[in-house]
XYZ file of C-alpha atoms in Angstrom:
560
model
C 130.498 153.827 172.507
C 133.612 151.897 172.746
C 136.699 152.812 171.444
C 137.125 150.306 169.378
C 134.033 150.903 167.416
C 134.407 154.861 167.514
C 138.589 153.729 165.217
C 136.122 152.214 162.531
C 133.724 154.688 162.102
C 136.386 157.280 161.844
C 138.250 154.748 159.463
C 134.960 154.784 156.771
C 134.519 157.927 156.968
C 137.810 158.563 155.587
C 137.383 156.270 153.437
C 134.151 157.578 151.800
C 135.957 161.081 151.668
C 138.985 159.343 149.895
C 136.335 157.372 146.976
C 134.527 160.540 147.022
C 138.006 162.287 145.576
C 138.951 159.662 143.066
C 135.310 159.690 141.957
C 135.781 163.223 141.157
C 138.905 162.943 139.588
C 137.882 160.191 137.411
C 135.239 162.426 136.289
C 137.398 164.737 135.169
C 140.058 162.734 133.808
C 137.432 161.753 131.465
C 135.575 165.074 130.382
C 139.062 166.474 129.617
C 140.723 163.404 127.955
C 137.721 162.171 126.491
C 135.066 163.796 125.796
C 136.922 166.707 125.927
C 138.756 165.302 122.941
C 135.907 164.192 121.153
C 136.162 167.674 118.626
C 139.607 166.172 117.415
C 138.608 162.903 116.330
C 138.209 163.606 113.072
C 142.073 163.893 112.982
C 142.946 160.603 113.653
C 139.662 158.765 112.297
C 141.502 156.863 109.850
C 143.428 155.259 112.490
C 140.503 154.798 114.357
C 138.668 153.339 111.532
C 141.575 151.193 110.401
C 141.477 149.417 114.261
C 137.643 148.971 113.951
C 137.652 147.275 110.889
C 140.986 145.339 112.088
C 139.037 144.098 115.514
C 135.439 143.612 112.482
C 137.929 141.177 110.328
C 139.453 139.664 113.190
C 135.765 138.728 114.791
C 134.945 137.514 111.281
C 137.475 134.955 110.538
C 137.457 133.820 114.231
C 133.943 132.985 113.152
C 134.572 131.266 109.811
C 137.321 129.314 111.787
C 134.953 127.747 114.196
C 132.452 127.141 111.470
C 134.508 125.400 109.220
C 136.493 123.517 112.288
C 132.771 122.038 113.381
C 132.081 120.926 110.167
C 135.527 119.100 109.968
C 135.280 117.588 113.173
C 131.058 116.971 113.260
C 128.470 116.039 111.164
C 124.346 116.016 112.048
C 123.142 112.577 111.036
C 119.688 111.056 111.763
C 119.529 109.265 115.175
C 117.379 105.997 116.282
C 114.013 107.158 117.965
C 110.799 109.583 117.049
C 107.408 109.379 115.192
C 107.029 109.645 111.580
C 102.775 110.538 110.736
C 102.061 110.535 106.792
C 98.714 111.352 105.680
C 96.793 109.468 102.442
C 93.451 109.484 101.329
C 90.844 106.866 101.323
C 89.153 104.473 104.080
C 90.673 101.210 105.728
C 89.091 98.025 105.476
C 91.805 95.780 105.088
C 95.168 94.906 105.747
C 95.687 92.260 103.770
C 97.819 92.840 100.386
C 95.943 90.811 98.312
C 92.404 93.163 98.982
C 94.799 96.339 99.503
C 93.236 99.526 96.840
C 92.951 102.627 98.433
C 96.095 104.772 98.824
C 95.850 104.382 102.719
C 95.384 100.434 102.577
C 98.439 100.664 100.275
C 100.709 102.544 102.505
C 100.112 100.702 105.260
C 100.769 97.500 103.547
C 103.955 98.421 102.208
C 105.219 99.365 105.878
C 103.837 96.070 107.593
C 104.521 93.359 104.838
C 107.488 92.237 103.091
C 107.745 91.705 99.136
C 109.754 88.527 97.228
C 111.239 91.186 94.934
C 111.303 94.935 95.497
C 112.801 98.231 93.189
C 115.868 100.193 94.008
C 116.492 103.832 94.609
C 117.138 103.893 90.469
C 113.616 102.084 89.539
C 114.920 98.618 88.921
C 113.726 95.237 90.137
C 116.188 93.830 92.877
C 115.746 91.328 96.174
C 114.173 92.232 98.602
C 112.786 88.904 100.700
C 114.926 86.816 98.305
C 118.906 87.637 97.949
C 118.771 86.603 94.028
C 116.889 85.157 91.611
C 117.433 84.278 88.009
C 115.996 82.579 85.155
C 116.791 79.509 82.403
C 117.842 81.182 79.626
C 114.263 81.113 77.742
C 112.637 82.972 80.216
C 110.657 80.170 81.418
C 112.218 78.846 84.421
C 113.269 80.957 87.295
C 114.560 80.282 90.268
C 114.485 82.788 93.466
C 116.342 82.172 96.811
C 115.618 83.812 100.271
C 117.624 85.342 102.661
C 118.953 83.668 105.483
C 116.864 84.240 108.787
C 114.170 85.738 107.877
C 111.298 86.171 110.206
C 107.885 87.215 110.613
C 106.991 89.974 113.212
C 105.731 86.893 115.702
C 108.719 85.303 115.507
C 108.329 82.551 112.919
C 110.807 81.995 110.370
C 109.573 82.672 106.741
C 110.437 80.338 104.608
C 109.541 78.750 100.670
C 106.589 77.229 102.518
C 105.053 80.477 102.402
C 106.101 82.050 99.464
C 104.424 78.929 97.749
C 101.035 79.644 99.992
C 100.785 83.062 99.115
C 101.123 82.140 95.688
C 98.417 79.416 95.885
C 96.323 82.405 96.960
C 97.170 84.283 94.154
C 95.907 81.650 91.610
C 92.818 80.839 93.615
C 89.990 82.086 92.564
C 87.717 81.343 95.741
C 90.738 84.185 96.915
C 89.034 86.925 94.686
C 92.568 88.335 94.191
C 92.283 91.026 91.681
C 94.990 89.925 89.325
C 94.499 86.339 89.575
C 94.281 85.819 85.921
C 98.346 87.015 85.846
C 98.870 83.552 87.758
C 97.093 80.886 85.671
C 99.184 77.722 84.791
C 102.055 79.060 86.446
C 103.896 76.369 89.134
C 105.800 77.357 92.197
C 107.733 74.371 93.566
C 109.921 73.683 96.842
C 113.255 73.010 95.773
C 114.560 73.512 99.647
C 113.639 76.181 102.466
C 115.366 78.684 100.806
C 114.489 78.239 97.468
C 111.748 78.579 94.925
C 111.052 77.470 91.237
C 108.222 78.893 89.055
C 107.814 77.342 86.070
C 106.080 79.453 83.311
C 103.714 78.220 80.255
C 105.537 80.516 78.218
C 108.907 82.686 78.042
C 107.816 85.889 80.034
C 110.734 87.877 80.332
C 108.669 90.494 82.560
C 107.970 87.917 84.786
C 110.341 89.023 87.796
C 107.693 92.424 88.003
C 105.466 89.688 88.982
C 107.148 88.548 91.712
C 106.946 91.714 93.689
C 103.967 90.370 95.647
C 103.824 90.663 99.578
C 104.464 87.592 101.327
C 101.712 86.142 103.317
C 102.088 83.662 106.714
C 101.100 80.252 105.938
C 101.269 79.279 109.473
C 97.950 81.840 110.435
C 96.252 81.492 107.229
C 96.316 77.667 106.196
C 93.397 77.122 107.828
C 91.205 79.946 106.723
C 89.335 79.209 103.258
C 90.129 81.105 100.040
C 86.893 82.603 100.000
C 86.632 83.261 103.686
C 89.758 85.247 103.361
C 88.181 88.437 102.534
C 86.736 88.382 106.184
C 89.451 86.945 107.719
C 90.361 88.811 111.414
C 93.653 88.793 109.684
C 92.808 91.506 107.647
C 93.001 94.645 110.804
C 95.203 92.260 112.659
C 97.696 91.342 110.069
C 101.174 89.539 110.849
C 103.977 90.671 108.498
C 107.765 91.079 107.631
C 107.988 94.511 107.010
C 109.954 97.221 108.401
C 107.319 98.003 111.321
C 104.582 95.776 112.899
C 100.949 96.554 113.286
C 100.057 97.769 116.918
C 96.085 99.051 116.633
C 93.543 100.955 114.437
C 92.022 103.961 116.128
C 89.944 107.144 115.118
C 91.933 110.544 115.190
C 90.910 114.354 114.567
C 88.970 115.188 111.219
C 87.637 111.708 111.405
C 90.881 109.957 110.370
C 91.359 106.321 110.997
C 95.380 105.953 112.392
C 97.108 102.536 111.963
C 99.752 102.352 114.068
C 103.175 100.321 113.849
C 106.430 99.776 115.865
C 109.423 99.322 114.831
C 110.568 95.595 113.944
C 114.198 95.057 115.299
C 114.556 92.169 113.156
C 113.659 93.716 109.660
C 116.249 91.740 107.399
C 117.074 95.398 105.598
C 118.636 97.226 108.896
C 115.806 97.771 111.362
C 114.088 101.296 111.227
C 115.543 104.290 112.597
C 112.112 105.270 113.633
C 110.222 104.228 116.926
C 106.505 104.320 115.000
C 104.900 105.080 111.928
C 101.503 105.983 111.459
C 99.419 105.874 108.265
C 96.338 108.660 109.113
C 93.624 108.031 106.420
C 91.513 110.910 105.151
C 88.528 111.496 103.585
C 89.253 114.837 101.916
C 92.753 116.873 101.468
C 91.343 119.939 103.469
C 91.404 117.686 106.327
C 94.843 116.720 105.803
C 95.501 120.746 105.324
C 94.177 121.187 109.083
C 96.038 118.346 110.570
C 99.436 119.771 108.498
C 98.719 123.515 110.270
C 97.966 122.498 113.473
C 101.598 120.225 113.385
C 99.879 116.329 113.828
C 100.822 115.467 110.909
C 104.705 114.967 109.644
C 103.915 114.266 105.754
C 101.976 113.773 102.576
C 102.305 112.949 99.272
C 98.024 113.277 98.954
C 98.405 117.573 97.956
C 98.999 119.405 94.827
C 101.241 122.901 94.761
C 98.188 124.461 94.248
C 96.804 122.609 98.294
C 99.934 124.206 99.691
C 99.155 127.506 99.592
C 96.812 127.169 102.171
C 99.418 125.685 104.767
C 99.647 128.493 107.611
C 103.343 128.061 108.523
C 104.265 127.130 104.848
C 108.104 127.786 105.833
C 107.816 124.280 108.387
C 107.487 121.907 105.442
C 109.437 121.228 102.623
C 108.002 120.413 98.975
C 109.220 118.108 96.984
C 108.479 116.737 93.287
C 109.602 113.272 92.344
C 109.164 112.320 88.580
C 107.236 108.778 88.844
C 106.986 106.010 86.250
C 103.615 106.346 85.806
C 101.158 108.204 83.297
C 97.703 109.697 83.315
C 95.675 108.414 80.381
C 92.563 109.164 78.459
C 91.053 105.430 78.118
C 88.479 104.401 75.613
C 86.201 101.639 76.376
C 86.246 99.999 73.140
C 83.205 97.571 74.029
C 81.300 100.669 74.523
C 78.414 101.260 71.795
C 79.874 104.745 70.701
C 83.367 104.085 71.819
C 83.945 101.022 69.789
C 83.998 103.184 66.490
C 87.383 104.192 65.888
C 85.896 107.256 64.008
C 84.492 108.170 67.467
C 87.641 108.043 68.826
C 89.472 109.989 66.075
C 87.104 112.689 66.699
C 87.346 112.838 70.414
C 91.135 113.081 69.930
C 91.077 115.937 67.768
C 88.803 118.027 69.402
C 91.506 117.980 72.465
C 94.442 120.444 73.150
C 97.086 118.136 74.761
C 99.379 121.135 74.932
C 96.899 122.985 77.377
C 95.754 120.040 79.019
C 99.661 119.524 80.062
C 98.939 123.007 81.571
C 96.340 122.841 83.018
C 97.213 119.812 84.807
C 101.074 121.986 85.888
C 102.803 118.891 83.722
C 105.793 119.212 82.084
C 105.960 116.221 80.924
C 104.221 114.622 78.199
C 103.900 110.981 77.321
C 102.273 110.056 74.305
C 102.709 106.451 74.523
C 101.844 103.994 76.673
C 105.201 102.984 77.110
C 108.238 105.885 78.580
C 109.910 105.483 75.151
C 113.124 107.113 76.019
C 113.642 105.092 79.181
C 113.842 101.697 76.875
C 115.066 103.593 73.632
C 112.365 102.768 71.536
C 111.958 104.726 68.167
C 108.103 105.561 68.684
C 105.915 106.373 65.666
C 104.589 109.103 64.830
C 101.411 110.292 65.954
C 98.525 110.709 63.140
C 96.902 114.003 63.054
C 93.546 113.080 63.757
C 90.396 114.137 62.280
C 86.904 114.679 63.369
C 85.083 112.357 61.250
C 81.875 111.786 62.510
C 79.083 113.513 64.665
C 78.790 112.535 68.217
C 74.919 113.362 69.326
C 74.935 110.907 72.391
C 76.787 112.270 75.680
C 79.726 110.665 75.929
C 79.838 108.987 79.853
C 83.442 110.769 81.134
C 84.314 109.058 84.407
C 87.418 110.417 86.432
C 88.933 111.307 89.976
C 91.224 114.479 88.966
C 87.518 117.115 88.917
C 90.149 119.621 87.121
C 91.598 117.752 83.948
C 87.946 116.351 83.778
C 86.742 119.501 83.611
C 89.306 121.097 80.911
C 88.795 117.911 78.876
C 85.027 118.185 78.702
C 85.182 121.949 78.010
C 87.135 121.289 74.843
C 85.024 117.986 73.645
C 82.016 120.677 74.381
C 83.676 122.917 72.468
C 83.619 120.891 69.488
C 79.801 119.820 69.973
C 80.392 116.385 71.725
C 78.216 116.181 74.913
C 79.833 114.881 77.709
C 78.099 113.321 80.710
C 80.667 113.781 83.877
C 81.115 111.750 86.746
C 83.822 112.869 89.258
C 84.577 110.629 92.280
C 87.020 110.736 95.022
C 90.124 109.001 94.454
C 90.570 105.616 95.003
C 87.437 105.670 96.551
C 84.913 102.353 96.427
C 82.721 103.813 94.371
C 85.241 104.797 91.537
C 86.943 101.349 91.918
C 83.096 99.646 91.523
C 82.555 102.075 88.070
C 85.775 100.864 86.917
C 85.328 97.855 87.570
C 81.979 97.385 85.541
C 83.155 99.334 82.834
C 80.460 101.752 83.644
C 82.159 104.666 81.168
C 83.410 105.242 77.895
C 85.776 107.560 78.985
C 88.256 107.107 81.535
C 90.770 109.588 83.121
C 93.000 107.458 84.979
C 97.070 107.187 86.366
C 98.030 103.878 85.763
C 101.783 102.472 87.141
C 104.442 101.882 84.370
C 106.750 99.207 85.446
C 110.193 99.231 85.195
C 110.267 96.413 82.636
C 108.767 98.269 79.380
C 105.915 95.279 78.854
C 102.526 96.826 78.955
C 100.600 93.780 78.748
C 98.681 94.094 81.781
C 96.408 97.268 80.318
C 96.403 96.285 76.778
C 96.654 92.603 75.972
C 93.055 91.013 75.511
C 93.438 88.687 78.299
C 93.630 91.742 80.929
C 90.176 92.703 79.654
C 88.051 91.402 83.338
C 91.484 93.205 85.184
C 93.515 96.508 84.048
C 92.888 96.536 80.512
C 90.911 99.415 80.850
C 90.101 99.902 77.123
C 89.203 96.689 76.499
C 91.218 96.641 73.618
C 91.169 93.182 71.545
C 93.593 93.481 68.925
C 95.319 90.003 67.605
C 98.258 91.945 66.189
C 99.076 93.446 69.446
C 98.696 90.255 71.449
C 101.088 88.861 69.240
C 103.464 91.619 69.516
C 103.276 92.165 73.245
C 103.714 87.656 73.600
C 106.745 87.751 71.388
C 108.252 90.784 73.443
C 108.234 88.582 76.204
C 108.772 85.367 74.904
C 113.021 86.844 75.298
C 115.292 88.521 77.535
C 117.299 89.397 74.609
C 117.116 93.207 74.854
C 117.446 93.333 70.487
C 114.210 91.526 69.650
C 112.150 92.923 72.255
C 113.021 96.202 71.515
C 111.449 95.211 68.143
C 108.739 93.563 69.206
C 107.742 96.835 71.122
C 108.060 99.461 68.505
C 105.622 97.024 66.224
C 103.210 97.206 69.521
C 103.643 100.445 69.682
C 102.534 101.163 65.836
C 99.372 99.232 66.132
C 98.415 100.932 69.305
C 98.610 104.602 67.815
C 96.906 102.984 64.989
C 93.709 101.628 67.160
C 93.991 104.368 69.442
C 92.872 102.883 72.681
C 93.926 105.658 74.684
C 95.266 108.525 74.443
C 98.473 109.251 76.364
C 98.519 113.008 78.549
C 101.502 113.530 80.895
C 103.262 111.388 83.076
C 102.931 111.739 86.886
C 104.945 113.165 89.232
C 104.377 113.111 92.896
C 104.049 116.053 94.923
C 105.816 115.142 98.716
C 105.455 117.614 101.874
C 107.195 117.301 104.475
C 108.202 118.698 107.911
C 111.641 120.431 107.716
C 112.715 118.332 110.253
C 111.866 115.240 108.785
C 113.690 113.064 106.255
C 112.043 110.612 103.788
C 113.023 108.895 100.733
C 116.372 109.933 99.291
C 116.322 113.004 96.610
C 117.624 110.910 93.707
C 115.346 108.336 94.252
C 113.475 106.745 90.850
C 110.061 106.438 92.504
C 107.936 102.980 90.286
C 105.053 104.689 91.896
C 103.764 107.058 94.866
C 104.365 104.116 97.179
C 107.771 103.142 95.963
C 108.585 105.947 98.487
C 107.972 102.972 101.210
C 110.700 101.102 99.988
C 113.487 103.113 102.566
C 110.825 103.578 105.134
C 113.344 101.981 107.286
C 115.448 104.791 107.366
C 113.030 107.428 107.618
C 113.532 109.572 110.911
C 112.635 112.764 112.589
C 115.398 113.431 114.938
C 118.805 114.622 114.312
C 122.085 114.813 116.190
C 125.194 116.081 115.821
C 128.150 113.944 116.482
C 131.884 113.768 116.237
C 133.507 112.660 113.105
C 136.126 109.897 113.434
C 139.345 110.954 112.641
């Protein structure tokens, strides 16, 4: 072996004899200074427990520091891109807003099409299409202007020129346009591009509530006939100037039909956050349920609390409740043989417990009249006891959509010997909407939409009776009453005008008032929807700030 090679082996093994030595040492440096010492601790563990909790504080407030330092100098905001999925209930078969009934069709309308007036987060009426509008003085005249630049999603500009054809539509009754009777002898005129005068017959202070219809394109649909319009390819291939634009209708799991939208980058109201939004329709809320737990669905305001409990990863979503201006009502059809009696009536109304139909139905709030008294201040009269006057031998024909509160109300009108023949159908289904709309009842459990202007002409005055007056209640007095409300905008008189309403409907009893609604919103914890303090007009008021819904978050730097 060479002799160089012979220096280094003689070199490690040295050097293994030297690390053998320190090891060794080491060893028992630390059984005798150490471990060795471990029986004496207890004389000095004050010390030692002073410098633990020392170096525990220390660690701590480090901690806090950097916690509150991020949240001075970051903040986690919502960021541009993502899906947003919401589930509702009922089929799709149109499109178009002036045929829109189901909750799905409704939803989906409000995210593709564009309204002349909208509501803000507190309830009210405000622009939405049109930057102002205002009226004469008697309530009579008003005049609306558009914003500047508006467009539809194909590029067109939208002008008066179609907020005058839409109306047309409206009043035509070739259109078939469910409230078509609202628009009778009213005239919208072209003052310029940008501007639009309706002249009323009469002083209708409520009027602007009536302006927040969706605005249609003249340009696709001038050449289509009112009463072709119904079948118009328009209708699953609509062109709007909403928030998102329609991209396709396809089937999805459970048998849901999916409308899907994009974005519109040129949405008047600060394009959407959100890359697409889909409207999923459903037949039944335990599909919904299935989609929710297996995470293809981002939200739904189509549940109850009680639905929840069956979500499998219940700690994902978030519940919220949002009060709505709206009220679930016990109609009478007073052109109903038995129902017409107002001693009928009185007896169906004191055979129920309101109180425990409230509880039944998880509502806290009541609402007696068919107007939210304390939002207007209105001194509401008092309520009659009322008294079972007469025998009821006839089943009375109960019609309804909630099969719970129709249950709890036929169990008490059973109770007190009045038959009851029930009919329970899925909500907002055809086949309710086709009862309702013959009258086919003389009892009807509904939710009907209060607006934010307290008129309630639309479900009580006797020209509604072929439309939402769902009682067909004729009264004279109350005509009068409701006309003279809104004959003024002076705030005094109608105020007046109301409370006399008000007297002669407790008197007639058309209906009797339950709870109002509130709407029950789940969402994916990563999600975020309408604001918290939103006033919600009704469940799809939520649409109104679809814009800046979004489902992904960032953290970024706050400017100095």
């Amino acid at each position: 072996m060479p002799k160089f090679w012979k220096k280094r082996i003689r070199r490690a093994k040295y050097l293994g004899q030297d690390l053998k030595e320190l090891s060794h040492r080491g060893v028992t440096h630390v059984k005798t200074n150490l471990i060795g010492s471990l029986h004496k601790v207890h004389y000095v563990r004050k010390q030692v427990l002073f410098w633990f909790g020392a170096v525990a504080i220390l660690l701590i407030l480090t901690g806090v520091q950097l916690l509150v330092w991020r949240s001075l100098t970051s903040t986690t905001t919502a960021t541009q891109g993502g899906l947003f999925s919401e589930a509702t209930i009922g089929s799709i078969r149109t499109l178009n807003p002036l045929f829109a009934t189901t909750n799905s069709e409704l939803a989906a309308v409000n995210l593709i099409h564009a309204r002349l007036l909208g509501y803000d987060q507190s309830g009210h009426i405000t622009g939405d299409l049109a930057a102002s509008y205002s009226n004469s003085g008697d309530a009579k005249t008003w005049e609306v202007t558009l914003r500047e630049g508006l467009t539809f999603h194909d590029g067109m500009p939208l002008t008066a020129d179609d907020v005058i054809f839409t109306v047309q539509l409206l009043q035509d009754p070739l259109t078939h346009y469910a409230g078509q009777s609202n628009w009778q002898n009213i005239r919208a005129e072209k003052k310029d591009d940008l501007t639009i005068i309706f002249t009323l017959p009469n002083s209708q202070a409520s009027f602007p509530e009536q302006l927040t219809f969706f605005v249609l394109p003249k340009h696709l649909l001038e050449n289509t006939s009112p009463s072709q319009l119904i079948n118009a390819d328009f209708n699953l291939n609509p062109i709007g100037a909403g928030p998102f634009s329609f991209t396709r209708i396809k089937s999805g799991s459970n048998g849901a039909q999916i409308v899907s939208t994009t974005r519109f980058d040129d949405f008047y109201n600060t394009p959407p956050l959100l890359n697409n939004y889909e409207i999923r329709a459903y037949s039944s809320t335990n599909d919904i349920i299935a989609d929710l737990n297996n995470a293809s669905i981002t939200a739904s305001a189509e549940l109850s609390s009680a639905d929840l409990v069956n979500l499998t990863n219940r700690n994902n979503f978030r519940e919220r409740h949002a009060l709505l201006s709206a009220g679930t009502f016990l109609f009478f059809n007073t052109a109903a043989v038995q129902t017409s009696q107002l001693s009928t009536r009185q007896t169906v109304a004191a055979a129920l417990n309101l109180t425990k139909i409230r509880i039944a139905a998880n509502r806290a709030t009541p609402l007696d009249y068919p107007i939210i008294t304390s939002r207007f201040q209105l001194n509401a009269p008092p309520i009659p006891k009322r008294v079972a006057n007469t025998a009821i031998t006839t089943p009375l024909r109960l019609l309804a959509s909630d099969q719970a509160i129709a249950n709890t109300i036929a169990e008490q009108l059973q109770a007190a010997n009045i038959p009851v023949e029930l009919t329970v159908y899925e909500p907002d289904s055809q086949s309710l909407w086709n009862a309702i709309g013959a009258r086919d009842y003389d009892l009807l459990l509904a939710t009907i939409n209060l607006p934010s202007d307290p008129d309630p002409s639309q479900y009580y005055h006797s020209s509604q009776t072929s439309a939402k007056n769902y009682s067909n209640y004729n009264s004279n007095a109350a005509d009068i009453y409701l006309a003279a409300a809104n004959a003024t905008t002076d705030p005094e008189t109608r105020r007046a005008r109301y409370e006399e309403f008000l007297a002669e409907w407790v008197k007639d009893l058309p209906a009797i008032g339950l709870y109002q609604s509130e709407m029950v919103y789940v969402s994916a914890n990563f999600a975020a929807a309408f604001p918290e303090s939103a006033v919600l007009v009704s469940p799809i008021s939520r649409f109104e700030t679809a814009n800046r819904y979004s489902t992904i978050r960032t953290t970024r730097n706050r400017t100095p």
